[in-house]
GROMACS .gro file of C-alpha atoms in nm:
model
  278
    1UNK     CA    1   6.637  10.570   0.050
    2UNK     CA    2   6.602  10.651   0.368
    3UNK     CA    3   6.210  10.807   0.389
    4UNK     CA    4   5.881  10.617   0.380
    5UNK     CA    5   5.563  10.645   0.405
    6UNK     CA    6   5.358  10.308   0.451
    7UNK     CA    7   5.002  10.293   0.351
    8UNK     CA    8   4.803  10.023   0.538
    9UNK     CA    9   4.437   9.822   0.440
   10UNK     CA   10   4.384   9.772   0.826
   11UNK     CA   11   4.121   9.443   0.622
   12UNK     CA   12   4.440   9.309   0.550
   13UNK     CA   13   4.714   9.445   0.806
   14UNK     CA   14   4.489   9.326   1.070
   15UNK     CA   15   4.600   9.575   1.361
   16UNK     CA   16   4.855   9.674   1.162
   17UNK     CA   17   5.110   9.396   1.281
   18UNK     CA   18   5.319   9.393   0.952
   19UNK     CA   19   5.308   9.802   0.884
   20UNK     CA   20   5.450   9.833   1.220
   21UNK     CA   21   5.735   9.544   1.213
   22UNK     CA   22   5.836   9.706   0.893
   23UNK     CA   23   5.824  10.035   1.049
   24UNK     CA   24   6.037   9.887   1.345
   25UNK     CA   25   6.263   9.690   1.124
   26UNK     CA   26   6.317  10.036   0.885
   27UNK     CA   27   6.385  10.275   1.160
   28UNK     CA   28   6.651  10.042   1.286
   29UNK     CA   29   6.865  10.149   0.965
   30UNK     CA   30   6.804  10.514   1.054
   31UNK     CA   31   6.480  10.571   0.813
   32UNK     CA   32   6.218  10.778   0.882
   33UNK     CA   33   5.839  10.631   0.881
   34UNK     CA   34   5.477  10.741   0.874
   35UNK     CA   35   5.194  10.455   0.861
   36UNK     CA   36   4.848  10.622   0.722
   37UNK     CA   37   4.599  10.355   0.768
   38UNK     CA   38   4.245  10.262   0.720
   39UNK     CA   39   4.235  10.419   0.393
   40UNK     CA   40   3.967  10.241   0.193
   41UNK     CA   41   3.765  10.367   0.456
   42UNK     CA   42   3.790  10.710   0.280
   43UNK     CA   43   3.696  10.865  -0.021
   44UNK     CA   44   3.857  11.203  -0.038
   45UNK     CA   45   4.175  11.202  -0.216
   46UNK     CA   46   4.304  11.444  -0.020
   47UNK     CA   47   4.354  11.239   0.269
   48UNK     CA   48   4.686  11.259   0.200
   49UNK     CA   49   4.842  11.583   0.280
   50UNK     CA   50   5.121  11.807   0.192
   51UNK     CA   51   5.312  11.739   0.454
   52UNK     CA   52   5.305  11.394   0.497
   53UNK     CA   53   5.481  11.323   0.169
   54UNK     CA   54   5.708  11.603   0.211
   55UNK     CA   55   6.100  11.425   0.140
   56UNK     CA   56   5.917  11.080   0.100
   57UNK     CA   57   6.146  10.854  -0.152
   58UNK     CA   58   5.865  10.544  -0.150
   59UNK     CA   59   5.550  10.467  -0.035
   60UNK     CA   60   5.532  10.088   0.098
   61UNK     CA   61   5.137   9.986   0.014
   62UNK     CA   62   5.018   9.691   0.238
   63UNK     CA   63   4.719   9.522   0.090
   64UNK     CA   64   4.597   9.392  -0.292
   65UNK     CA   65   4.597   9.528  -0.616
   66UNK     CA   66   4.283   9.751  -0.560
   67UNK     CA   67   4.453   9.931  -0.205
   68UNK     CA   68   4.786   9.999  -0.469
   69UNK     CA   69   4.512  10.146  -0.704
   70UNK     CA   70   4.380  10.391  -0.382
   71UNK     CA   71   4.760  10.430  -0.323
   72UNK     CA   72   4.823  10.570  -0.636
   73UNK     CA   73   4.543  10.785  -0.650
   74UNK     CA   74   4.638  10.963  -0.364
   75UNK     CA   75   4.997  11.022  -0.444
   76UNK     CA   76   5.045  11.015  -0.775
   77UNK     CA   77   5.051  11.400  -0.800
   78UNK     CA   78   5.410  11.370  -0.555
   79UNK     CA   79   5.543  11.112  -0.821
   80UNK     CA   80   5.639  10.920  -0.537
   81UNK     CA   81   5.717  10.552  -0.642
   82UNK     CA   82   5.492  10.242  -0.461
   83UNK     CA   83   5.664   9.910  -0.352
   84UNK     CA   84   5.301   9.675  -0.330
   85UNK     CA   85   5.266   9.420  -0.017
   86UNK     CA   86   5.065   9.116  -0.155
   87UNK     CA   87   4.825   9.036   0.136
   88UNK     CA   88   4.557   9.004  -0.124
   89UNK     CA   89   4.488   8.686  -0.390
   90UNK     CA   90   4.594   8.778  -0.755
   91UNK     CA   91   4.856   9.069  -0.708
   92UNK     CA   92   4.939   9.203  -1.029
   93UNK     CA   93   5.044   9.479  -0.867
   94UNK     CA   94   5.190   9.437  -0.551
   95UNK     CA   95   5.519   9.254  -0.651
   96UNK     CA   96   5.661   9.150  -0.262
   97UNK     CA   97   5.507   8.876  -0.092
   98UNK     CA   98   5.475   8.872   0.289
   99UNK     CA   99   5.718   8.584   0.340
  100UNK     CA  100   6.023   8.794   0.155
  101UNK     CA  101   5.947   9.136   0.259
  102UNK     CA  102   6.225   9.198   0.428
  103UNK     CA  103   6.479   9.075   0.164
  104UNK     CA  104   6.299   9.369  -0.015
  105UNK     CA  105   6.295   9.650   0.265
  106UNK     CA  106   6.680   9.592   0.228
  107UNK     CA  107   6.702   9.643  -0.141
  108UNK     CA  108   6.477   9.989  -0.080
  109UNK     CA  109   6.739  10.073   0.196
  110UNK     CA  110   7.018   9.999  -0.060
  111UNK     CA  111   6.835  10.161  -0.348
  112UNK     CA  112   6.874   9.828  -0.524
  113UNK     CA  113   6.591   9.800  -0.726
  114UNK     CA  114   6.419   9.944  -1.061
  115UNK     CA  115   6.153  10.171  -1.123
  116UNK     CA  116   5.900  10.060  -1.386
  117UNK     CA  117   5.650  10.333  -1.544
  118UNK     CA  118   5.254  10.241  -1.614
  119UNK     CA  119   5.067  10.467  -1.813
  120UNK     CA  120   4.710  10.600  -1.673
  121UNK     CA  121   4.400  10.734  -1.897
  122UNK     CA  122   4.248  11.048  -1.820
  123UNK     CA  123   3.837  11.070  -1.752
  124UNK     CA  124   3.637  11.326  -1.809
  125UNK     CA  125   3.300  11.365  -1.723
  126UNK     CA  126   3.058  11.688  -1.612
  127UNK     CA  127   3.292  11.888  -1.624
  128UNK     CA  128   3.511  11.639  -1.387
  129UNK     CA  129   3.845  11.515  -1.474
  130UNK     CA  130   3.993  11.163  -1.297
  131UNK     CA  131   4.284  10.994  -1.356
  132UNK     CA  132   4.286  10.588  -1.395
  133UNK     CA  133   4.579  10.346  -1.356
  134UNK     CA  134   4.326  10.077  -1.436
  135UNK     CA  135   4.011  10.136  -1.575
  136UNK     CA  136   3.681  10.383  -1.621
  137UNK     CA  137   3.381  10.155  -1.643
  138UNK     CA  138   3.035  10.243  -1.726
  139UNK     CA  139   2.763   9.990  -1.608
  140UNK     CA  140   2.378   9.981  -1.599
  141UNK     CA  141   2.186  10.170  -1.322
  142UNK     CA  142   1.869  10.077  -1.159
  143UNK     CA  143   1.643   9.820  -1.339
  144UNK     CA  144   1.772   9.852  -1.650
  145UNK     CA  145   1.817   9.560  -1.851
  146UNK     CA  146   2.085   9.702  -2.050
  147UNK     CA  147   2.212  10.054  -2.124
  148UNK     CA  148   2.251  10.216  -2.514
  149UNK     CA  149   2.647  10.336  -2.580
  150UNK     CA  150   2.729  10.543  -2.865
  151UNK     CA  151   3.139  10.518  -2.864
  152UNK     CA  152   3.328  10.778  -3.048
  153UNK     CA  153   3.678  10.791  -3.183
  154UNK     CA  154   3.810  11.081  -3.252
  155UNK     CA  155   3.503  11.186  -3.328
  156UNK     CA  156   3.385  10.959  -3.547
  157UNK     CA  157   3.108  10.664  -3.435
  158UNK     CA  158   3.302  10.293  -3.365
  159UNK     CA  159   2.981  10.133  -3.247
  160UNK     CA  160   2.716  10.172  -3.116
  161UNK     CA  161   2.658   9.912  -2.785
  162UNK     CA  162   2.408   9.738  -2.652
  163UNK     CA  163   2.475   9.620  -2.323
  164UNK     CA  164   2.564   9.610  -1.996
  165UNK     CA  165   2.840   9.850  -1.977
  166UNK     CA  166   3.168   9.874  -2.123
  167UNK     CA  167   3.524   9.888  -1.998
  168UNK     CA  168   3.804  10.145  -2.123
  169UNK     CA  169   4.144   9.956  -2.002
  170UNK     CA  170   4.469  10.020  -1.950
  171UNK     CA  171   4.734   9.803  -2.042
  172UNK     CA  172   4.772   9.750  -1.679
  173UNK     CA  173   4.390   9.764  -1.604
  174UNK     CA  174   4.359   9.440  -1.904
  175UNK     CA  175   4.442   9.173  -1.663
  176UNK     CA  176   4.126   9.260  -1.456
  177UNK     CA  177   3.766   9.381  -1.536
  178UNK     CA  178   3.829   9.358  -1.830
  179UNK     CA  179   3.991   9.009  -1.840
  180UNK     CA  180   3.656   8.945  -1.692
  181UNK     CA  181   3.444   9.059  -1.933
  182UNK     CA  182   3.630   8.908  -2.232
  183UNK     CA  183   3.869   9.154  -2.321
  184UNK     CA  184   4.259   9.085  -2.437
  185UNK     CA  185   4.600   9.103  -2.186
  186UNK     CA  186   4.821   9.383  -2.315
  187UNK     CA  187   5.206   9.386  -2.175
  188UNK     CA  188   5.189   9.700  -1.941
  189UNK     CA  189   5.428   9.841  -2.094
  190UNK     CA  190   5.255   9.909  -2.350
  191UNK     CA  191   5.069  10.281  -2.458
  192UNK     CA  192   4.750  10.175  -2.601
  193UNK     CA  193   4.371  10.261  -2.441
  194UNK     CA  194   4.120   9.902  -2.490
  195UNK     CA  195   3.788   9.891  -2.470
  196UNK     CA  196   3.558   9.629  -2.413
  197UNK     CA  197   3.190   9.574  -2.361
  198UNK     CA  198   3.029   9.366  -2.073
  199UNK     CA  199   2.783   9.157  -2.154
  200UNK     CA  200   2.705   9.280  -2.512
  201UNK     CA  201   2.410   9.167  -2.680
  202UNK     CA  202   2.539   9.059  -3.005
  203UNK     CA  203   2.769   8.827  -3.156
  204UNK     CA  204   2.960   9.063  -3.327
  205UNK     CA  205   3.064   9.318  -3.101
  206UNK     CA  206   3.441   9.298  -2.951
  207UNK     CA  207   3.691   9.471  -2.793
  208UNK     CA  208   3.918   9.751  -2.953
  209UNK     CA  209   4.235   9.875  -2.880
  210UNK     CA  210   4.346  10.205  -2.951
  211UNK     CA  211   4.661  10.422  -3.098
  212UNK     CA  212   4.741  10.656  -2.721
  213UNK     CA  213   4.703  10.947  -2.971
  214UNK     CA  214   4.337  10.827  -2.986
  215UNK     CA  215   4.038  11.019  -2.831
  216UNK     CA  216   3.749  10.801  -2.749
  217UNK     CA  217   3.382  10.924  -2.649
  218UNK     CA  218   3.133  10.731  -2.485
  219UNK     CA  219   2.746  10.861  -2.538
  220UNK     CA  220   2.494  10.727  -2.278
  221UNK     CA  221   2.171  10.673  -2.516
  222UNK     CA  222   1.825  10.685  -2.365
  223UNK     CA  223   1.662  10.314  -2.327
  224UNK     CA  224   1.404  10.317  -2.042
  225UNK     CA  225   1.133  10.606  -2.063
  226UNK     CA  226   1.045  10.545  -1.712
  227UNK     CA  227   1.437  10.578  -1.549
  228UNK     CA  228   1.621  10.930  -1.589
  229UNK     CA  229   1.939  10.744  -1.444
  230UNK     CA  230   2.073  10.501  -1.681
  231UNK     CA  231   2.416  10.427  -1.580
  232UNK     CA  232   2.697  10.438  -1.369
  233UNK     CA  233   3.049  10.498  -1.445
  234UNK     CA  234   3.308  10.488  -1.170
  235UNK     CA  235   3.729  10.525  -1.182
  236UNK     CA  236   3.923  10.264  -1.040
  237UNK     CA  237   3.627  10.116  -0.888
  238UNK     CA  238   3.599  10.477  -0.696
  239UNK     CA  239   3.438  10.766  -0.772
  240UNK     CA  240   3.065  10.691  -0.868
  241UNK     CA  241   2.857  10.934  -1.043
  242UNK     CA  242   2.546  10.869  -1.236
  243UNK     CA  243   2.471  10.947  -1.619
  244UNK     CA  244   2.183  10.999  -1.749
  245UNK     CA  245   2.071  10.991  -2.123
  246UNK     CA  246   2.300  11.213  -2.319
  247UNK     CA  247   2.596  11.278  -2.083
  248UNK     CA  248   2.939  11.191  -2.244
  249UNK     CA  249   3.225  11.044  -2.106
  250UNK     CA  250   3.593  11.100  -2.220
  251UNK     CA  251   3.883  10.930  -2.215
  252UNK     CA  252   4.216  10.955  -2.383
  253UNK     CA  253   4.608  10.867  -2.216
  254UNK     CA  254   4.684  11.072  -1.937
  255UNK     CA  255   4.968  11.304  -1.940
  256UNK     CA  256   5.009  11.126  -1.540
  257UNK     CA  257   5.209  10.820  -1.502
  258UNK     CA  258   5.249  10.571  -1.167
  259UNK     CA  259   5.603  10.462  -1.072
  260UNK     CA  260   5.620  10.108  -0.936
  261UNK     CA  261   5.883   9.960  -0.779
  262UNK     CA  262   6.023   9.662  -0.925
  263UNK     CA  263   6.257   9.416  -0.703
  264UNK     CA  264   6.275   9.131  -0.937
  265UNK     CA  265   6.356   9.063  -1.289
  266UNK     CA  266   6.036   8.860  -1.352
  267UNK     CA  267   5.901   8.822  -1.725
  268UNK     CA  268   5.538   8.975  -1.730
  269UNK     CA  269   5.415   8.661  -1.897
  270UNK     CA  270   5.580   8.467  -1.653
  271UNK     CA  271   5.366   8.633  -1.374
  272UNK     CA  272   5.045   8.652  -1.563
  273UNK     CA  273   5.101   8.210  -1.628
  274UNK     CA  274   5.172   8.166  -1.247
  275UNK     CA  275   4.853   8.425  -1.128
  276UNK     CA  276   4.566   8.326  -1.418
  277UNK     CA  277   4.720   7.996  -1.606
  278UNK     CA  278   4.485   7.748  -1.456
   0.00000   0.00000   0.00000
């Protein structure tokens, strides 16, 4: 490889010290590097352009597992692959830590590494569409106490939920919100959609996980007379919009994968022990 494109969190590349050594460090060996920075800043995918990812081989991602989730909003339609720079706290996603990154920048120059495929789920709401490597969550809006969820599969009622919200996972997505809320940890490389409710009120209602082939609607159901807004669901912890009582949200696999780059030959379980054993 010998084109890059790094994308900096400027809250954790604090004046983008390390995005520019790496920069440095790469076009020493030739490469050719753009650094697009301050990027949580925005909302618009389209920040990235056309032309900045024209011949790009790998997009370095300096931050934590929520700036690789930006990352791979924005250029997953150029099926680029992302090498993650831990300069967060859990990292589930960005594989390199700070103190070996440039072991790793000579792997990517030697094309000595693997490329490992995550599945993403497709949203679709208001006539909207969004793509998730992690998760679509639905939460309560406003003042109310908790929000009625009518959740389909393939047409046909699971459940009906009464709570705070609900989570509809990834395998990848299962180590976080919905870790959180309860939910199980599925190996990423699996192909199954979970979904898990936050905060339910009852002692009966778990999580599900679902065939990819499965279609799964969620139904907001009216429970405060006095509030047209009952919840929010967002994508990836972007991309707010409000529901009111009767709007539907969608979700199935997406036909969209995310290519991560993988330098080591480290068992999943052996990461998720060292990150969340205790």
């Amino acid at each position: 490889m010998n084109k890059f494109l790094i994308l900096a969190n400027t809250e954790k590349d604090i004046d983008l010290k390390l995005s520019n050594k790496i920069s440095e460090y790469l076009s020493g060996f030739g490469a050719d590097v753009r650094i697009i920075s301050d990027m949580l800043k925005e909302q618009d995918e389209n920040i990235i352009k056309a032309e900045y990812m024209e011949g790009v081989q790998a997009a370095i991602v300096l931050g934590g597992d929520g700036t690789m989730l930006r990352a791979a909003h924005w250029i997953g339609s150029y099926e680029v692959p992302l090498m993650g720079v831990n300069l967060g706290t859990m990292g589930f996603l960005t594989e390199v830590e700070e103190s070996n990154v440039y072991t790793a920048l000579d792997r990517l120059l030697n094309d000595d590494f693997k490329i490992e495929n995550r599945m993403m789920i497709e949203g679709r709401v208001k006539d909207k569409v969004y793509h998730s490597l992690n998760d679509i969550v639905i939460t309560r809006a406003g003042f109310s106490r908790i929000i009625g969820l009518n959740v389909y599969v393939n047409g046909q009622l699971l459940d009906t939920y009464e709570a705070d919200g609900v989570i509809v996972a990834t395998p990848t997505g299962s180590t976080g919100y919905n870790l959180s809320a309860g939910g199980p940890i599925v190996s990423p490389k699996s192909k199954v959609i979970v979904v898990t409710p936050i905060s339910p009120h009852s002692l009966t209602t778990k999580s599900v996980v679902f065939d990819s082939n499965d279609n799964i609607r969620i139904e907001i159901v009216k429970k405060r007379k006095t509030q047209e807004t009952e919840a929010i669901v967002s994508f990836d912890g972007g991309s707010n919009m409000e529901l009111s009582a009767g709007d539907n949200v969608y979700a199935n696999i997406s036909s969209k994968e995310i290519s991560l780059i993988k330098m080591y030959d480290v068992n999943f379980y052996s990461v998720l022990r060292e990150k969340i054993g205790g």
